[in-house]
Coordinates of C-alpha atoms in Angstrom, one line a residue:
Chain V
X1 CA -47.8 -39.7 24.3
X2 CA -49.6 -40.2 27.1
X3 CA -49.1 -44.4 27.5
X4 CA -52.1 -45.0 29.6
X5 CA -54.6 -43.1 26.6
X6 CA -54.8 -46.9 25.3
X7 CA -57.6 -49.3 25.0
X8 CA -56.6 -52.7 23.4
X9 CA -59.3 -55.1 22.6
X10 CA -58.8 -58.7 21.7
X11 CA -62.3 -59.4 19.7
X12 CA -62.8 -63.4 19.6
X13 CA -66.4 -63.4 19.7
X14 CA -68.6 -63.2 16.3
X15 CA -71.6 -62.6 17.8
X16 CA -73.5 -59.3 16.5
X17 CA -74.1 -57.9 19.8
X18 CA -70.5 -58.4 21.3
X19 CA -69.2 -57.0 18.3
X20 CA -71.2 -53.9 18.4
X21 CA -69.5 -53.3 22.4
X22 CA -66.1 -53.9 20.9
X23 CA -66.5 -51.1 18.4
X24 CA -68.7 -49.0 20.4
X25 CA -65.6 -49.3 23.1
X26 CA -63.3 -48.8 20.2
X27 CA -64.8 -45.3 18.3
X28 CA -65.9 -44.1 22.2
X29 CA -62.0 -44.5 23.1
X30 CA -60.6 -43.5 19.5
X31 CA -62.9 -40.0 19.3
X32 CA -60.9 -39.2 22.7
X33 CA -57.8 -39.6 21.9
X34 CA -57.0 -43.1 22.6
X35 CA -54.8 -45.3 20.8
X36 CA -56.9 -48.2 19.8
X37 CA -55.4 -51.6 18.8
X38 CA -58.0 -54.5 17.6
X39 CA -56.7 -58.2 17.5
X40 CA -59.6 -60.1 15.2
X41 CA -59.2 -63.7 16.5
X42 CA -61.4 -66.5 15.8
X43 CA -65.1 -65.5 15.4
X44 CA -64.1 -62.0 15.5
X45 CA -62.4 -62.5 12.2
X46 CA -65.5 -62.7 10.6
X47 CA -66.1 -58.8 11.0
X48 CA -62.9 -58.3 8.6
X49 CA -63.7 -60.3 5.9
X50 CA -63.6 -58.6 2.7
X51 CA -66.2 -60.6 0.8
X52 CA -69.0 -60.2 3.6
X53 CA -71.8 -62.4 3.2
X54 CA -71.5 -66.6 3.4
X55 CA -69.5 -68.1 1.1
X56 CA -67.5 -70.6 0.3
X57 CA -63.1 -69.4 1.1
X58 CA -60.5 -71.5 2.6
X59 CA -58.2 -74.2 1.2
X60 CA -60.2 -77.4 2.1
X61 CA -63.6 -78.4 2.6
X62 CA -63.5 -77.6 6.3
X63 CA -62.1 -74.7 6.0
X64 CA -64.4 -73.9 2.9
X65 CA -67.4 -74.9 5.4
X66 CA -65.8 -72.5 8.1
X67 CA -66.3 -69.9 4.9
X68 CA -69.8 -70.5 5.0
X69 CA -70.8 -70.8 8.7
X70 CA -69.1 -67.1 8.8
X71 CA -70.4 -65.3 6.7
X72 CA -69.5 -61.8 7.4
X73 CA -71.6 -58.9 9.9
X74 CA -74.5 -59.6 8.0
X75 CA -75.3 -62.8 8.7
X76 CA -74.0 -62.7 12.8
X77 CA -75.8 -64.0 15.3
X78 CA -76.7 -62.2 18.5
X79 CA -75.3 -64.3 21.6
X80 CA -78.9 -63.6 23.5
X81 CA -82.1 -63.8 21.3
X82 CA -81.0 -64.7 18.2
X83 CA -84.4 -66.3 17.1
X84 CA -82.9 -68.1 14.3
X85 CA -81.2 -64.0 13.1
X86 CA -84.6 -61.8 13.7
X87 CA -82.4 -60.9 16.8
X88 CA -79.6 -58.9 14.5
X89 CA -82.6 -57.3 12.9
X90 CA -84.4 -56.2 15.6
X91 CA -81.2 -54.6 16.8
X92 CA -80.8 -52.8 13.6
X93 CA -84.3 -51.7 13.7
X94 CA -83.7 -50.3 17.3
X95 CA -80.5 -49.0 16.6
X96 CA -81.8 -46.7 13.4
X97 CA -84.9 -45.6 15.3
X98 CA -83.3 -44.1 18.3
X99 CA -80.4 -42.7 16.0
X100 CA -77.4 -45.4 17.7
X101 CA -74.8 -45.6 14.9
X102 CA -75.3 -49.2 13.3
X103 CA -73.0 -52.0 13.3
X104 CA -71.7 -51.4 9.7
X105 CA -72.0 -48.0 10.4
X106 CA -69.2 -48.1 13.4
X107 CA -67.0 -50.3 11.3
X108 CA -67.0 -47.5 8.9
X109 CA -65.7 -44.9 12.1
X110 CA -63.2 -47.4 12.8
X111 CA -61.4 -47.0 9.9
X112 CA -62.0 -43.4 9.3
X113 CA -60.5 -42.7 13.0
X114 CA -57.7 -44.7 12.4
X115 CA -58.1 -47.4 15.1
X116 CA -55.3 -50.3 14.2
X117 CA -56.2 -53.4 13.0
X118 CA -54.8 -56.8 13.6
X119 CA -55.5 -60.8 12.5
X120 CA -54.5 -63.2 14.8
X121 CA -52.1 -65.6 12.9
X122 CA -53.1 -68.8 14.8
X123 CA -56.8 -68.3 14.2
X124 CA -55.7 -67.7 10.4
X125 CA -53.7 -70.9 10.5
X126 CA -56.7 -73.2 12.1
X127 CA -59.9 -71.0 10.0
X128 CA -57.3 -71.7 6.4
X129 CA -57.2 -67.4 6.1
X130 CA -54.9 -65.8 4.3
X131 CA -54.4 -61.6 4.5
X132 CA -55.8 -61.6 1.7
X133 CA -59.3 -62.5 2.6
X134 CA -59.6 -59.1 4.8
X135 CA -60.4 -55.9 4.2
X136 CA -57.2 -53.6 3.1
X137 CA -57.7 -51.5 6.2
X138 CA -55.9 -54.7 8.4
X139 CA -52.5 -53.5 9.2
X140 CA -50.6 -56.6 10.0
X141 CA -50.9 -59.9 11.0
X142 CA -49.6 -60.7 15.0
X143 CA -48.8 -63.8 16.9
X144 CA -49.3 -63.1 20.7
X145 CA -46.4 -61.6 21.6
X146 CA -46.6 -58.8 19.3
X147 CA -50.1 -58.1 20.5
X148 CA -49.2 -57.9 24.1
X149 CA -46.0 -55.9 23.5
X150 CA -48.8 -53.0 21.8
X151 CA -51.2 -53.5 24.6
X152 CA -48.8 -53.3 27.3
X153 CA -49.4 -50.0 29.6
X154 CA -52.7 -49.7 28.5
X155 CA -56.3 -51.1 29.1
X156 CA -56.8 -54.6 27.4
X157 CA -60.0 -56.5 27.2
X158 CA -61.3 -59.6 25.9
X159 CA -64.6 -59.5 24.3
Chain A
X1 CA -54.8 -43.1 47.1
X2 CA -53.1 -46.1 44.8
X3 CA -54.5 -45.6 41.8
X4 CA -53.7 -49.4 40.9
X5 CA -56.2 -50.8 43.4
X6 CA -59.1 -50.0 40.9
X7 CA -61.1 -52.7 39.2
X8 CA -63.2 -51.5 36.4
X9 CA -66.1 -53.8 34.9
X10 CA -67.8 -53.8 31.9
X11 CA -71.1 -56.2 32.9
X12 CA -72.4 -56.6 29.0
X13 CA -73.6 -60.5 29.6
X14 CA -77.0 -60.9 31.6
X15 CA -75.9 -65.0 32.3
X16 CA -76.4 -65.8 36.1
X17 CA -73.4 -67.5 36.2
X18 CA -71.5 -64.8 34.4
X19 CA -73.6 -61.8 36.9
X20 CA -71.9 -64.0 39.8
X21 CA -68.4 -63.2 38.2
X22 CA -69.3 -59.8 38.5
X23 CA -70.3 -59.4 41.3
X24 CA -67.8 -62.0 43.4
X25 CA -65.2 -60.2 42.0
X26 CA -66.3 -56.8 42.4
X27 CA -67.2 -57.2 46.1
X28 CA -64.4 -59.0 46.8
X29 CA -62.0 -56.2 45.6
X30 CA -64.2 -53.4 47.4
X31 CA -63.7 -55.6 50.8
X32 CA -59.9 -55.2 50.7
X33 CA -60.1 -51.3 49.9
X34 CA -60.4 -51.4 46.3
X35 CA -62.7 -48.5 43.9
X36 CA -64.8 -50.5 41.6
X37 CA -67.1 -49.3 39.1
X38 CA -69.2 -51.3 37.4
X39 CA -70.4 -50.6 34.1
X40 CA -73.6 -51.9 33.0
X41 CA -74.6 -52.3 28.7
X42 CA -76.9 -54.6 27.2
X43 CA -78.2 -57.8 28.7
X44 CA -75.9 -56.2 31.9
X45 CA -78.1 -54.4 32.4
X46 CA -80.7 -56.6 33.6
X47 CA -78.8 -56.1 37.2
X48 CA -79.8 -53.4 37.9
X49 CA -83.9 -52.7 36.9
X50 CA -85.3 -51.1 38.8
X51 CA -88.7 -53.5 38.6
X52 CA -87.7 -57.2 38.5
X53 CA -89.2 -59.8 37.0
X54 CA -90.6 -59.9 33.4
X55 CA -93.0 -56.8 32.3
X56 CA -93.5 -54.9 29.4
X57 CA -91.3 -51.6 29.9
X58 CA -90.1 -49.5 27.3
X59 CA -91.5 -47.0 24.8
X60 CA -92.8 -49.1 21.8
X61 CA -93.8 -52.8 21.0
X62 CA -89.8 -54.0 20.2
X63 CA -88.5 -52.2 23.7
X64 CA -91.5 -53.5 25.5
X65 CA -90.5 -57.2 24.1
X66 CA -87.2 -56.6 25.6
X67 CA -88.3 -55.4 28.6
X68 CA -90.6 -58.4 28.8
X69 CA -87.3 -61.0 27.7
X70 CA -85.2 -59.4 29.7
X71 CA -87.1 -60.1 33.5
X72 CA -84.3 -59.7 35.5
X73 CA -81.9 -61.6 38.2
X74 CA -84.8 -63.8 39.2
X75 CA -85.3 -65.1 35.6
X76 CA -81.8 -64.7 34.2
X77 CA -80.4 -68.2 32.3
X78 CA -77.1 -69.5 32.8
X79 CA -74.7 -69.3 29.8
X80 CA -74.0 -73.0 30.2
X81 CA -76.4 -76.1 31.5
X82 CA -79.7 -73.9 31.7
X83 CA -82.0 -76.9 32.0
X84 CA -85.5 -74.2 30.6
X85 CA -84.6 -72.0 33.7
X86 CA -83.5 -75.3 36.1
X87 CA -79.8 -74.0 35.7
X88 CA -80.0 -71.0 37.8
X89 CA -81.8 -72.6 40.3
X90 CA -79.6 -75.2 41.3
X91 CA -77.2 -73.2 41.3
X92 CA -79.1 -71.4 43.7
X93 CA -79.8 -74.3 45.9
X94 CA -75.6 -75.1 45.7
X95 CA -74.9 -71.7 47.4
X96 CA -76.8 -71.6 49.9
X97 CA -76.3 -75.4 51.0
X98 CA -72.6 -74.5 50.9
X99 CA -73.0 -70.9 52.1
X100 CA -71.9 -69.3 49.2
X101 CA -73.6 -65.8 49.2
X102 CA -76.4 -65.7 46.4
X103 CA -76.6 -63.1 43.2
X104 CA -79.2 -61.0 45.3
X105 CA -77.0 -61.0 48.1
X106 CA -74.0 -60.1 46.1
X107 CA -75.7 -57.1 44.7
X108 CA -77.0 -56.1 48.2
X109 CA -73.6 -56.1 49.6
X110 CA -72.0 -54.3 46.3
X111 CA -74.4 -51.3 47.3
X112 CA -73.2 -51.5 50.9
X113 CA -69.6 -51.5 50.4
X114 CA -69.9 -48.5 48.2
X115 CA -69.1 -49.9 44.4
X116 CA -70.4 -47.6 42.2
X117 CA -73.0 -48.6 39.0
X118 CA -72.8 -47.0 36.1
X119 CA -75.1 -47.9 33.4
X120 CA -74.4 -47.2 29.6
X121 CA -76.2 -44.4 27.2
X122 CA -76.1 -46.4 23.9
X123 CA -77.4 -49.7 25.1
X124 CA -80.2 -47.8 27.2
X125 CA -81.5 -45.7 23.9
X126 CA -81.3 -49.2 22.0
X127 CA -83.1 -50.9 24.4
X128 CA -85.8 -47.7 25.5
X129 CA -84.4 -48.0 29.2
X130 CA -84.4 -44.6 31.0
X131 CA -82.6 -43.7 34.2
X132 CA -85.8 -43.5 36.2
X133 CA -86.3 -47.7 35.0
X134 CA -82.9 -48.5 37.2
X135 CA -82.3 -48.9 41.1
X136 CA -81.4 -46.0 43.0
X137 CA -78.1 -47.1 43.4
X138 CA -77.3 -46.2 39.9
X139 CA -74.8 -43.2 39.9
X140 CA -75.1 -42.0 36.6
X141 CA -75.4 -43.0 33.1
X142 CA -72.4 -42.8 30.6
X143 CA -70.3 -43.3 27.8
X144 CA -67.5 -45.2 26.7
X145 CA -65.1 -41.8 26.9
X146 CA -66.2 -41.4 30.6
X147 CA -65.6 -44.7 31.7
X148 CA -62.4 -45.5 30.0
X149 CA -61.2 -42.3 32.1
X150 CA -62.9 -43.8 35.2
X151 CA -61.2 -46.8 34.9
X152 CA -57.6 -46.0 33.8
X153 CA -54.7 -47.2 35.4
X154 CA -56.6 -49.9 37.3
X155 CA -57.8 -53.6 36.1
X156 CA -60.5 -53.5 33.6
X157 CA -62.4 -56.9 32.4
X158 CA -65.1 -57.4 30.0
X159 CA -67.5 -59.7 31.3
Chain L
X1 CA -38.6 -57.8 37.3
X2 CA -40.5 -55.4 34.6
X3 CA -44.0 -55.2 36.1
X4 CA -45.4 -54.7 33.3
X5 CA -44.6 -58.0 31.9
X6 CA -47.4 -59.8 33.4
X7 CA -50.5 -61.0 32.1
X8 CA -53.4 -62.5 34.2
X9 CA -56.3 -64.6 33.0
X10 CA -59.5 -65.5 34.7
X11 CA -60.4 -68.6 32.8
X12 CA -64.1 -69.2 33.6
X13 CA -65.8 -70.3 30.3
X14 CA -65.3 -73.9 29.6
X15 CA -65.6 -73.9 25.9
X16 CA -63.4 -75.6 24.0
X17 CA -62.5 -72.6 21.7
X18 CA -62.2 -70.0 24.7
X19 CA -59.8 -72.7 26.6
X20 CA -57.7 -72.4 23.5
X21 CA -57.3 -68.7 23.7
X22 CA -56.8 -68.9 27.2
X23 CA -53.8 -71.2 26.1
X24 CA -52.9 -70.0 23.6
X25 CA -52.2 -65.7 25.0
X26 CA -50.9 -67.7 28.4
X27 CA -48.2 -70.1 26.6
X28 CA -47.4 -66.9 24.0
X29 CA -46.8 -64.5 27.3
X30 CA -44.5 -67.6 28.9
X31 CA -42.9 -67.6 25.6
X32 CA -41.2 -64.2 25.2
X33 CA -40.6 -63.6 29.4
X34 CA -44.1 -62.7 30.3
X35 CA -45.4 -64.0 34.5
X36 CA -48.4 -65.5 33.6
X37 CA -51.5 -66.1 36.0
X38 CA -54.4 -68.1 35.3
X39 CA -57.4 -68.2 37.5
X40 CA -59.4 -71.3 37.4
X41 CA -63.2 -70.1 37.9
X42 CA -66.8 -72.1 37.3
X43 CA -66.6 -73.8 33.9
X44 CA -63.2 -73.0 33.6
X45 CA -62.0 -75.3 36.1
X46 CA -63.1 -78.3 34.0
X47 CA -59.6 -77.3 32.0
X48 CA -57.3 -78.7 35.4
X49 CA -59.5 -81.6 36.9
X50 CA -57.2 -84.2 37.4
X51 CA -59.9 -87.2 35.9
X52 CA -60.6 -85.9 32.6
X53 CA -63.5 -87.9 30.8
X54 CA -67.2 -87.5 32.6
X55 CA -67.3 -88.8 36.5
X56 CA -69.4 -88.4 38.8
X57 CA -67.1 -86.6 41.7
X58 CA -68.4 -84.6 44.0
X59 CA -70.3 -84.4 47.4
X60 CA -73.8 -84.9 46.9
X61 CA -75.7 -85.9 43.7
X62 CA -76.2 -82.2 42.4
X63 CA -72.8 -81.5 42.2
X64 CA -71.6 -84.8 40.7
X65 CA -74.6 -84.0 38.3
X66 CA -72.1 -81.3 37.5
X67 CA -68.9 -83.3 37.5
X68 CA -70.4 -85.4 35.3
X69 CA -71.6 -82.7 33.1
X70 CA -68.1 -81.3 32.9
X71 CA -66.1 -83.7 31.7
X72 CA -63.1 -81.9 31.3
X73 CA -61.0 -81.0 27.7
X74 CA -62.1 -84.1 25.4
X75 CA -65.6 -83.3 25.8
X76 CA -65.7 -79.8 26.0
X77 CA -68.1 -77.9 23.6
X78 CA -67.5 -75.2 21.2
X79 CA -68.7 -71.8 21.8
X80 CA -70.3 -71.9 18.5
X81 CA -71.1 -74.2 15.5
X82 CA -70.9 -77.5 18.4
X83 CA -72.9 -79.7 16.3
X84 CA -73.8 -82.2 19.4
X85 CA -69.9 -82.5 20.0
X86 CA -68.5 -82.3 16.0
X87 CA -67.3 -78.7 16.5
X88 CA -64.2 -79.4 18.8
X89 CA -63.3 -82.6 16.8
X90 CA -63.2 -80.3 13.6
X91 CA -61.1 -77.9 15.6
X92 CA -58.9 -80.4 16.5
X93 CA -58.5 -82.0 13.0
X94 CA -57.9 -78.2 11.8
X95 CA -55.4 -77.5 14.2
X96 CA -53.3 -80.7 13.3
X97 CA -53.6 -80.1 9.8
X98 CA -52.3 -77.1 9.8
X99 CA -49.5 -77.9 12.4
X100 CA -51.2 -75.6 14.9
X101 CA -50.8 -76.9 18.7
X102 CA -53.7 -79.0 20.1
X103 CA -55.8 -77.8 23.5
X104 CA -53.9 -80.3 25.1
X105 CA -50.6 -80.0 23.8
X106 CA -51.0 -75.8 25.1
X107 CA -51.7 -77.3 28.4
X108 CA -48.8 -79.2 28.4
X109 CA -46.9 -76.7 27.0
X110 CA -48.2 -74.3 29.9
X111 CA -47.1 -77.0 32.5
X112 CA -43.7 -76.7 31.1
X113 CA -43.5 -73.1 30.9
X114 CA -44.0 -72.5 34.4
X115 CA -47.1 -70.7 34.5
X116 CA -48.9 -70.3 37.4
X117 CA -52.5 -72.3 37.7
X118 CA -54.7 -71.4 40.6
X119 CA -58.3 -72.5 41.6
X120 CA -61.1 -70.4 42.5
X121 CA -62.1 -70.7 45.8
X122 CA -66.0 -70.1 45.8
X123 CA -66.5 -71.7 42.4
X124 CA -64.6 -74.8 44.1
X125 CA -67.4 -74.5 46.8
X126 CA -70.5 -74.3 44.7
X127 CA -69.3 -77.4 42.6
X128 CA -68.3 -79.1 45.2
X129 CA -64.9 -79.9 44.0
X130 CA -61.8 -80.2 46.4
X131 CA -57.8 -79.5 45.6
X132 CA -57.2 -83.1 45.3
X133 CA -59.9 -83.1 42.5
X134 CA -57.4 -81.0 40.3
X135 CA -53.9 -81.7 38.5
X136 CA -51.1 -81.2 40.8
X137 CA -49.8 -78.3 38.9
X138 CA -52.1 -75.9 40.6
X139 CA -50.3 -74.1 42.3
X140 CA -53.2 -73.0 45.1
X141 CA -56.7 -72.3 46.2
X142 CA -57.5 -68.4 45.7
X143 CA -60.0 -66.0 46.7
X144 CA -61.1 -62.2 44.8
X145 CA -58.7 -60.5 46.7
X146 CA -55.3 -62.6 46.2
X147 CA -55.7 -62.9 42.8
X148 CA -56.5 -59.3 42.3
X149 CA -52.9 -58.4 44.2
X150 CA -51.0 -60.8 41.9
X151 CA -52.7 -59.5 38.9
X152 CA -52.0 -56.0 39.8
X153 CA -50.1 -53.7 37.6
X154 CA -50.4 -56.2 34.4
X155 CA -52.9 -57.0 31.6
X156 CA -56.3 -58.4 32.8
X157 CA -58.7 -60.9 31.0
X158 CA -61.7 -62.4 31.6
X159 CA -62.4 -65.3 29.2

């Protein structure tokens, strides 16, 4: 396999509109042959919740509040023009009309193209996450090391 | 040529401060021989319209909003200490007391030394934005497939 | 030396849960063998001042505006959910909960390591900030183009 045919993407940001580059970048790279690894860190964990929407998960009351405050893609903020979330609406609205595939709609390709994907074990820690609060489609849980030793050879961003 | 003196960017955020990473870095590499392309999505692309300053462009009400929000380099916030718009400008004033070249002059010199600007099909259907709505400069418009190959085997960063 | 074993980070976001990350990939690379490189740029730089807690340093009384501003890891803000200054103390509480290394104990941790700190040149000009302003770990004063050779033929980020 060609080593350099590898996009890695470390996704920390929850923000709707970063999260739409990192899987625009990811199905764009995938449908061309790519292999493409996703580490879900911090905010970015929020896209591979299984229960989307806010609600109350975690072992304490921080970490149940952290629950809230995330509360999945359909609740994301954009990181420009948010307007208190008319912004991720907007987008949506744009996105449909000029046929762009939508956020929950490239989530979807993800999976069916089979790009990898990972939960950062620190961010779990800190968050109170357990693998059990994704979506089955998350293939492992990685500390740092492991991450860079998939990335390495390939193109690695931090979005 | 050495393929490993490339430096690939993905310009996504339209933050002064973060357009000044950009381009510092990008001109920098270009002046000691490196191939950079820049690859413009989103609030990135802000950069490179064509017609600075806010004005409704675009094809219906929504687009036209955006094209009025996002105004360009002269109106661009920074992502930290904005101040309403004061942000950018003393960071203006800093530069040039300290003879730091300014985002305009940046960009200026980015088209002299060559760098190439790409700016991203998805983003521009989202956001109405046709080629004709960009500077000259702009080389082409593409996807994520054609820049990942552009910009294999050299540094990319996500900015 | 494997080449490939290096990983380069251009830490220019301030933010208390971006400094983390920055930490925490950096002290994780050190960890298994990894050269690490970290590039001190803008708000970034706030992470190696040598006075931590607000000041006013700085040459004239714009740019100990900003010294002031920055006032280094214990008053850095969070990315998101900040809360006036709340959101990094919850971090922090989190992280010790659950046994999971503090900002500051990943800086010391990166001290110890060996990894290599360096400041950003043109940033250092704009905020008028001099080497002695900075911890004495940093290692030297870089522009674009040194980094860039010490990053090359490694993994990249901009955080």
């Amino acid at each position: 396999m060609d080593n350099n045919k590898k996009l890695s993407i470390i996704a920390f940001s929850g923000d709707f509109d970063k999260l739409t580059a990192v899987f625009t970048l990811a199905t764009g790279a995938a449908a061309v042959g790519y292999e493409v690894n996703i580490f879900f860190t911090f905010w970015g964990l929020d896209a591979i919740k299984r229960k989307q929407g806010r609600s109350f998960t975690g072992g304490n009351w921080l970490t149940k509040c952290f629950g809230f405050m995330m509360g999945g893609l359909k609740v994301t903020p954009t990181s420009r023009f948010n307007f208190c979330g008319a912004g991720p609406r907007i987008f949506r609205s744009l996105m449909k009309k000029n046929n762009v595939a939508t956020l929950e709609e490239l989530v979807d390709a993800a999976k069916l193209l089979g790009i990898n994907f990972y939960a950062c074990e620190m961010a779990m820690h800190v968050l109170g996450l357990k693998k059990e609060d994704f979506i089955p489609e998350v293939k492992d849980v990685l500390g740092v090391a492991s991450f860079l030793n998939l990335s390495e050879g390939g193109q690695t961003l931090f979005i």
